[in-house]
mmCIF file of C-alpha atoms in Angstrom:
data_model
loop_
_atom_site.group_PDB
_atom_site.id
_atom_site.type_symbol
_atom_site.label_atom_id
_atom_site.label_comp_id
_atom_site.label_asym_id
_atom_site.label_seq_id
_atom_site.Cartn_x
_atom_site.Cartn_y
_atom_site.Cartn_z
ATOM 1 C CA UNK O 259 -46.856 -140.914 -254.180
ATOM 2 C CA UNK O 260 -43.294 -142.449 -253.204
ATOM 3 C CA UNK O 261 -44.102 -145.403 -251.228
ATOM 4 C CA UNK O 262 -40.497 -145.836 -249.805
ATOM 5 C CA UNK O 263 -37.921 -143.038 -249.317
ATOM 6 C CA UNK O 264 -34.294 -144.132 -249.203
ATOM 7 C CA UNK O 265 -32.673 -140.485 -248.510
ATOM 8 C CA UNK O 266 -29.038 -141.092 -248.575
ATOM 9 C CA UNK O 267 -28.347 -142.153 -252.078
ATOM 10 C CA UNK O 268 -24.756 -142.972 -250.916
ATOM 11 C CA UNK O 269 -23.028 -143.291 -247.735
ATOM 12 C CA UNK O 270 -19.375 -143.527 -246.163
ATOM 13 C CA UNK O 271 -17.912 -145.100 -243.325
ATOM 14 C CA UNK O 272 -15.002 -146.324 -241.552
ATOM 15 C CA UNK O 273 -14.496 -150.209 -241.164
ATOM 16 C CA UNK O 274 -16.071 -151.197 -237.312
ATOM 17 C CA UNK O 275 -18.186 -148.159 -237.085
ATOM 18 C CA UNK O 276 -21.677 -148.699 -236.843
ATOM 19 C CA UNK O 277 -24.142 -147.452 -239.555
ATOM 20 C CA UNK O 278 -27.859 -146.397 -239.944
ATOM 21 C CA UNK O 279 -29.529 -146.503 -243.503
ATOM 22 C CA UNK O 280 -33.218 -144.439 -243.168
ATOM 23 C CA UNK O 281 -36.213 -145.810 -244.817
ATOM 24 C CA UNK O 282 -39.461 -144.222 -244.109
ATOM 25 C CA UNK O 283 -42.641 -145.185 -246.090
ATOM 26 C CA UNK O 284 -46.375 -144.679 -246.558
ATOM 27 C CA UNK O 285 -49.173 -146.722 -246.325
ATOM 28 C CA UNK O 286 -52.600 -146.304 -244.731
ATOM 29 C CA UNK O 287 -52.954 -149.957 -244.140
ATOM 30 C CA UNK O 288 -52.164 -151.245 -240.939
ATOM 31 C CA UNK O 289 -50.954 -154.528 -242.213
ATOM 32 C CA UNK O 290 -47.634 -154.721 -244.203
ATOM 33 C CA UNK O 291 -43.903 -156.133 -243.775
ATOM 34 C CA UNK O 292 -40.807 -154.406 -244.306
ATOM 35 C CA UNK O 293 -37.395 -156.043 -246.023
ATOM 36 C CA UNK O 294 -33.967 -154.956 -246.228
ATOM 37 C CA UNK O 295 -31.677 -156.581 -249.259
ATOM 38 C CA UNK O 296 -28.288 -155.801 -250.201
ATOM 39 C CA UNK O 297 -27.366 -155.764 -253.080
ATOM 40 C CA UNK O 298 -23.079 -156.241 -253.543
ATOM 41 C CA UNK O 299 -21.787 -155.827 -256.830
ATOM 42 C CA UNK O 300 -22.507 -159.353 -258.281
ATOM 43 C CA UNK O 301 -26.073 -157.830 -258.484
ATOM 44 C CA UNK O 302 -28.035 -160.429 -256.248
ATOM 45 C CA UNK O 303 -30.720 -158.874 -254.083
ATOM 46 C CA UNK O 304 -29.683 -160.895 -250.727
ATOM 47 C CA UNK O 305 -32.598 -160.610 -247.943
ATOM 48 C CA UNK O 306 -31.268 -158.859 -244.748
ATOM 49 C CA UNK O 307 -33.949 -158.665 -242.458
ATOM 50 C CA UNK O 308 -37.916 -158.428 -241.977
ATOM 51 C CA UNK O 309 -40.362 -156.680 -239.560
ATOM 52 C CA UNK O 310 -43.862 -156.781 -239.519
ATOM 53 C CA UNK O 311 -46.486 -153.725 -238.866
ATOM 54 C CA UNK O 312 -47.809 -155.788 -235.666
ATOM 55 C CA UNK O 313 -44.626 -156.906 -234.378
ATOM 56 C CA UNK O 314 -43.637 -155.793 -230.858
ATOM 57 C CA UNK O 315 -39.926 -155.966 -231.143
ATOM 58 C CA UNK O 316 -37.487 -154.349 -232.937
ATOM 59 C CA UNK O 317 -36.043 -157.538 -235.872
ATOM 60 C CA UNK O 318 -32.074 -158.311 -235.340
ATOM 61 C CA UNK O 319 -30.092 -160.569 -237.860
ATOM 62 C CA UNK O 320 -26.663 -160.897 -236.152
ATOM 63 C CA UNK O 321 -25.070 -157.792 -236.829
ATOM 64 C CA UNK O 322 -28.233 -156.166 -238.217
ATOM 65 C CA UNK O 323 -31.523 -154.901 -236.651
ATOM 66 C CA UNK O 324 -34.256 -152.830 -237.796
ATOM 67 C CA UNK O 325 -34.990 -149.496 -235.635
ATOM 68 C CA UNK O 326 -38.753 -149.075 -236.382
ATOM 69 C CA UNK O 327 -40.481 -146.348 -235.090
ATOM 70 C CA UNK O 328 -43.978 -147.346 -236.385
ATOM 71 C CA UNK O 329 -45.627 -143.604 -235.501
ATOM 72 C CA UNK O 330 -42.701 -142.376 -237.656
ATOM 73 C CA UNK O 331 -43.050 -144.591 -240.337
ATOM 74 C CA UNK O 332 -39.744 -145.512 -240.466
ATOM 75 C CA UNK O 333 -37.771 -148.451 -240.335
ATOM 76 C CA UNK O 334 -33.840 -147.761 -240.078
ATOM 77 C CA UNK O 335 -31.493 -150.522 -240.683
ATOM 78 C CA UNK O 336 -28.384 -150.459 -238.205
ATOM 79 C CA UNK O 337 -25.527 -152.447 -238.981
ATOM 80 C CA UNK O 338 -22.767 -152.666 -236.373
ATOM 81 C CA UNK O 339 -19.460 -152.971 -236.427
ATOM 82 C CA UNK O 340 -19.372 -152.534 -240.488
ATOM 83 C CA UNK O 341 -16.855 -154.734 -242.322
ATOM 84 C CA UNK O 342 -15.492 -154.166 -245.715
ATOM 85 C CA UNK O 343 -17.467 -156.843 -247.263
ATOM 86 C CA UNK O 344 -20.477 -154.899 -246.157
ATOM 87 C CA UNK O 345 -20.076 -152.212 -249.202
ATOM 88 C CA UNK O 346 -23.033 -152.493 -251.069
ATOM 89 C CA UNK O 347 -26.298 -151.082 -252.162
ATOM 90 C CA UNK O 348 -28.680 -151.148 -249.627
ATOM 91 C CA UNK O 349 -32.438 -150.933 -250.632
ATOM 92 C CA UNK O 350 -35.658 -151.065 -248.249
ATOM 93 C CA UNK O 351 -38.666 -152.310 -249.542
ATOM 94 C CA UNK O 352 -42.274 -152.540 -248.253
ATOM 95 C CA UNK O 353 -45.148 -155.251 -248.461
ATOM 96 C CA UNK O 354 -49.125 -154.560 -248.660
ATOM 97 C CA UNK O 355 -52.123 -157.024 -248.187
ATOM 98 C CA UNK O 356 -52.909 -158.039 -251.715
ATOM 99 C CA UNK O 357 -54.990 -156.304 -253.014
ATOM 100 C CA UNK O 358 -57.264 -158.484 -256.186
ATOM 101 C CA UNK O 359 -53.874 -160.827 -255.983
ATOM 102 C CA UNK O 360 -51.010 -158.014 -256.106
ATOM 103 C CA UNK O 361 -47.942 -159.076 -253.604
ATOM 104 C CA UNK O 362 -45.082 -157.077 -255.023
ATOM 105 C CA UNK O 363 -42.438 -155.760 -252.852
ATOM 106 C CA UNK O 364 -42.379 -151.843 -253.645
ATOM 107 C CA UNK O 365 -38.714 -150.524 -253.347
ATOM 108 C CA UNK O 366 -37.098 -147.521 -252.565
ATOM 109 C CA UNK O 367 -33.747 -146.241 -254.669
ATOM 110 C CA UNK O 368 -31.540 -147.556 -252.312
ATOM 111 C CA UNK O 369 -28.681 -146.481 -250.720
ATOM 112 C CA UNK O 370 -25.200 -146.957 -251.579
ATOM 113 C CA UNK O 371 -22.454 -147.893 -248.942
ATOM 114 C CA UNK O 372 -19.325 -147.879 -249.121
ATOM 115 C CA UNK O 373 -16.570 -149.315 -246.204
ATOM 116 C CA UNK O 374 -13.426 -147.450 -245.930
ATOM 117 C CA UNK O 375 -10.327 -149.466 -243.999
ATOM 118 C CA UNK U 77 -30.400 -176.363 -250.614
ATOM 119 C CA UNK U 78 -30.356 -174.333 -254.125
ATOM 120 C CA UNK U 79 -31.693 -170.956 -254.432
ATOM 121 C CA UNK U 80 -33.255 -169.279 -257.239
ATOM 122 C CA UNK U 81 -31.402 -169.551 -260.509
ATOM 123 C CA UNK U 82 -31.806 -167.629 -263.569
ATOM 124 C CA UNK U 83 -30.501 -167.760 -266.917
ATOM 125 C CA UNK U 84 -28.718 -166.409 -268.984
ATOM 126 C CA UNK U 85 -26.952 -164.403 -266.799
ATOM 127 C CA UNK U 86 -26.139 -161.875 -269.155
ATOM 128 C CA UNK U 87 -27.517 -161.238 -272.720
ATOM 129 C CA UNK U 88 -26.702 -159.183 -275.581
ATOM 130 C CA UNK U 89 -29.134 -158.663 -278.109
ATOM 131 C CA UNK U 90 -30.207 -156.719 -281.489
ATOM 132 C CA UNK U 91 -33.086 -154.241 -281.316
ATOM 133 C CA UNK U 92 -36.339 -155.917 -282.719
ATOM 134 C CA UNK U 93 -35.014 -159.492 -281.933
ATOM 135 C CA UNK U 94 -36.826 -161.829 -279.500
ATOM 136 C CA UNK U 95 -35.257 -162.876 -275.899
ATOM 137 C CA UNK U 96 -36.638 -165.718 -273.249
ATOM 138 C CA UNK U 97 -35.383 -165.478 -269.905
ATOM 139 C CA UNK U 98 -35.392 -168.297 -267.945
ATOM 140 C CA UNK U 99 -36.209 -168.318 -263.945
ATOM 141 C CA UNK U 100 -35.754 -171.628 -261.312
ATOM 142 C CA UNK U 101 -37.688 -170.763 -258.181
ATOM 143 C CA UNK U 102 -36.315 -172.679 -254.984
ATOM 144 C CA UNK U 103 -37.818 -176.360 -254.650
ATOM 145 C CA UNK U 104 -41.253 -175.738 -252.555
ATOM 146 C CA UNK U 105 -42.051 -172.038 -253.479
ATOM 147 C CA UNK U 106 -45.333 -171.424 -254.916
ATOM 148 C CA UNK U 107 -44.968 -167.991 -255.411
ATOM 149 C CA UNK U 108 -42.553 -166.728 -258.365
ATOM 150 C CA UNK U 109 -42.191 -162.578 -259.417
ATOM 151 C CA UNK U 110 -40.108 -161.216 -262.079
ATOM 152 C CA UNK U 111 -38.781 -157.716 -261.713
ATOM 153 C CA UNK U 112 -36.738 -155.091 -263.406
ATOM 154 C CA UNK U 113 -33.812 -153.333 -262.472
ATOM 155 C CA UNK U 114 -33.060 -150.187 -264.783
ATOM 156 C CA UNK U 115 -31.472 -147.088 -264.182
ATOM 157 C CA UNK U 116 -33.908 -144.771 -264.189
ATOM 158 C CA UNK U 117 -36.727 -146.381 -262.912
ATOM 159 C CA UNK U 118 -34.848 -148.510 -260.571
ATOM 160 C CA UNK U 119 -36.787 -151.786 -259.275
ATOM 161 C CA UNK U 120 -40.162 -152.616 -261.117
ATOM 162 C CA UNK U 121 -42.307 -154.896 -260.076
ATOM 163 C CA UNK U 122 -43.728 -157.047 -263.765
ATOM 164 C CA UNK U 123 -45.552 -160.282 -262.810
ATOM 165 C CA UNK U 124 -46.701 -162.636 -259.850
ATOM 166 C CA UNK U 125 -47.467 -166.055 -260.472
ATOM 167 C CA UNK U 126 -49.087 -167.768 -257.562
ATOM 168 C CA UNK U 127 -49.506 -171.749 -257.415
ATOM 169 C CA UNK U 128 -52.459 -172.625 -260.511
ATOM 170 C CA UNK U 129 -53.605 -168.806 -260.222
ATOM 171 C CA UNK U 130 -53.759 -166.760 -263.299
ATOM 172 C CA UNK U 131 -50.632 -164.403 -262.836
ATOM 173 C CA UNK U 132 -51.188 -160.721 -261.720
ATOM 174 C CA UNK U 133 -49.227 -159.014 -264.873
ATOM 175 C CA UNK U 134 -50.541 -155.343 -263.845
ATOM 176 C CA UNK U 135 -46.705 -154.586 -264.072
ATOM 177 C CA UNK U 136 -45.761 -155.386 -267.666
ATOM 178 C CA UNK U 137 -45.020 -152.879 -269.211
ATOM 179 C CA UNK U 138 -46.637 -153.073 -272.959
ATOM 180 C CA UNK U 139 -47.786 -155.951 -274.564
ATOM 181 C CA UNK U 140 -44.296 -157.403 -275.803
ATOM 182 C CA UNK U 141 -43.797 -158.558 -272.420
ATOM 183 C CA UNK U 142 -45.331 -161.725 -271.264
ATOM 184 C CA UNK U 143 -44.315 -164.709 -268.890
ATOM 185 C CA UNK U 144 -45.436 -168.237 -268.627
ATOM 186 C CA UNK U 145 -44.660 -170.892 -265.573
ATOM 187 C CA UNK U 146 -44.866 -174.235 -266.363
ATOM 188 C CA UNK U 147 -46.335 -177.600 -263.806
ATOM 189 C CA UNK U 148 -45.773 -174.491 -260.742
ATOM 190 C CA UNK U 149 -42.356 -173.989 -261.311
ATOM 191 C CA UNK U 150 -39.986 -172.994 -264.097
ATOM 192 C CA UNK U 151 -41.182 -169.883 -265.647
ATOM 193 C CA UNK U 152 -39.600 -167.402 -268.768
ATOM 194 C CA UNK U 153 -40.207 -164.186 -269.430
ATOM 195 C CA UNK U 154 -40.350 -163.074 -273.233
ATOM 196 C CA UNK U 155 -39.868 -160.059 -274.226
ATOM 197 C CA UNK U 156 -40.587 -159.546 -278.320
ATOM 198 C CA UNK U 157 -39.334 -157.356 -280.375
ATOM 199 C CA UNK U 158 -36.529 -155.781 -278.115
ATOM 200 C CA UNK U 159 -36.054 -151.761 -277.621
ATOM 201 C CA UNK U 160 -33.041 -150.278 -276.027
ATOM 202 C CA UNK U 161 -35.405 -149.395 -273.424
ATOM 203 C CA UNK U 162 -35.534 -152.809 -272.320
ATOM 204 C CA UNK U 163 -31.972 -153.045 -271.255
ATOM 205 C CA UNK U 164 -32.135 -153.764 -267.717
ATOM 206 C CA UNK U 165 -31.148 -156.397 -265.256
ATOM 207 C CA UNK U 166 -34.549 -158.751 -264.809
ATOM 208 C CA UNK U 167 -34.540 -160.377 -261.303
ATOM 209 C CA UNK U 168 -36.426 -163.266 -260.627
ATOM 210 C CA UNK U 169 -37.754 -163.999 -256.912
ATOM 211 C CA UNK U 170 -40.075 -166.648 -255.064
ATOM 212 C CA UNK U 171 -41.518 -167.395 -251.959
ATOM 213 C CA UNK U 172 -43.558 -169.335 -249.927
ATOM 214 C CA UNK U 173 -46.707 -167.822 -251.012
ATOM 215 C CA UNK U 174 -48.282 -166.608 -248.327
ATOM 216 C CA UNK U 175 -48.188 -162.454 -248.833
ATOM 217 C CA UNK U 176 -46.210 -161.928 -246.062
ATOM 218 C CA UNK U 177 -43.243 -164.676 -246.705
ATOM 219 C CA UNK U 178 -39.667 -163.342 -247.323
ATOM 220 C CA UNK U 179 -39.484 -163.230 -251.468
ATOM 221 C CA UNK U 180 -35.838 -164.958 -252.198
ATOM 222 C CA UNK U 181 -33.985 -163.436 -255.366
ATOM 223 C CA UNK U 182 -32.015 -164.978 -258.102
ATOM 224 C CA UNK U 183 -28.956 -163.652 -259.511
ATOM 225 C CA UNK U 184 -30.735 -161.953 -262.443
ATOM 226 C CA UNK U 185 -30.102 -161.199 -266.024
ATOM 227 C CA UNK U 186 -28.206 -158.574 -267.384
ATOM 228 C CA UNK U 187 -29.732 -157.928 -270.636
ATOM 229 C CA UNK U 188 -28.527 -155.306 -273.488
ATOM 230 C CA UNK U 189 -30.385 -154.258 -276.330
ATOM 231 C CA UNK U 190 -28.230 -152.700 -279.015
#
């Protein structure tokens, strides 16, 4: 079963508009984190932002903050006030207590933005 | 301070040959992962080393993949015999440790099996 479901495999938008990337996931454990990276085209997953299953409040990063509706299981990224520099991919990725050691980060396709001027 | 570094950052190989792939984790971080990046399969989790723990390598694909760290901090991943299936970009990440610590990624390796 997908873990993480990135459904927007690309997206478009005008410079200074603000964007939402969806992410919903599955788990049945009531402890995990989520992550957003970028990735730009130099290929170097950059961290965006984190949010935890028992945190109260939504995560912000300057101009980014995580819209998680924990019932929903999903955890949006919103980026305002997009800039050209912020074409990338876009992936969200999910975190599980280890289980007999196992910490990976399980990640969804990822979505592809692109900035128009 | 430095991040993660990898090396080579790009590699071009022969099918059958042998390739090491070299990971720095940032100064402090006892956690290290290795990951691949393909087209198809997009991002694969391989191996977790985790301080003087014996690595979780439920990831690796088959048995020409293995990875060493060495003294808790420089590791390589080897890869024998090379397929064209193997061409991928490997990313290397570390962390804190703890499970739920932000995992920090290097800059990868581009690798091509011809």
């Amino acid at each position: 079963a997908q873990k993480i479901t990135q459904t927007q495999p690309g997206m478009f938008v005008q410079e200074k508009e603000a964007v939402t990337l969806d992410c919903t996931y599955d788990t049945s454990d009531p402890s995990y984190g989520l992550f957003w990276y970028k990735q730009p085209s130099s290929g170097e997953m950059i961290f965006l932002i984190y949010q935890g299953s028992y945190d109260q409040q939504n995560a912000t990063e300057g101009r980014y903050s995580l819209n998680f509706q924990k019932a929903r299981k999903s955890a949006n990224l919103v980026i305002s006030a997009s800039q050209l520099g912020d074409s990338a991919m876009y992936f969200c990725a999910m975190r599980e207590p280890p289980i007999q050691g196992a910490q990976k980060l399980v990640f969804g396709q990822g979505t592809r933005l692109t900035i128009n001027p | 301070g430095a991040g993660v570094s990898q090396s080579p950052s790009n590699k071009v190989t022969e099918k059958g040959k042998d390739v090491e792939l070299r990971c720095d984790p940032i100064s402090g971080h006892t956690a290290l992962y290795w990951y691949r990046q393909s087209l198809g399969q997009g991002l694969e989790f391989l191996i977790y080393f985790q301080g003087n723990s014996a690595p979780d390598k439920s990831g690796l694909p088959s048995d020409r993949f293995s990875a060493e760290r060495t003294g808790g901090s420089v590791s390589t991943l080897t890869i024998q015999r090379t397929q064209q299936e193997d061409s991928a970009v490997y990313l290397c990440a570390s962390s804190l440790g703890n499970w739920v610590e932000t995992q920090y990624f290097g800059p990868g390796t581009r690798l091509l099996v011809l």
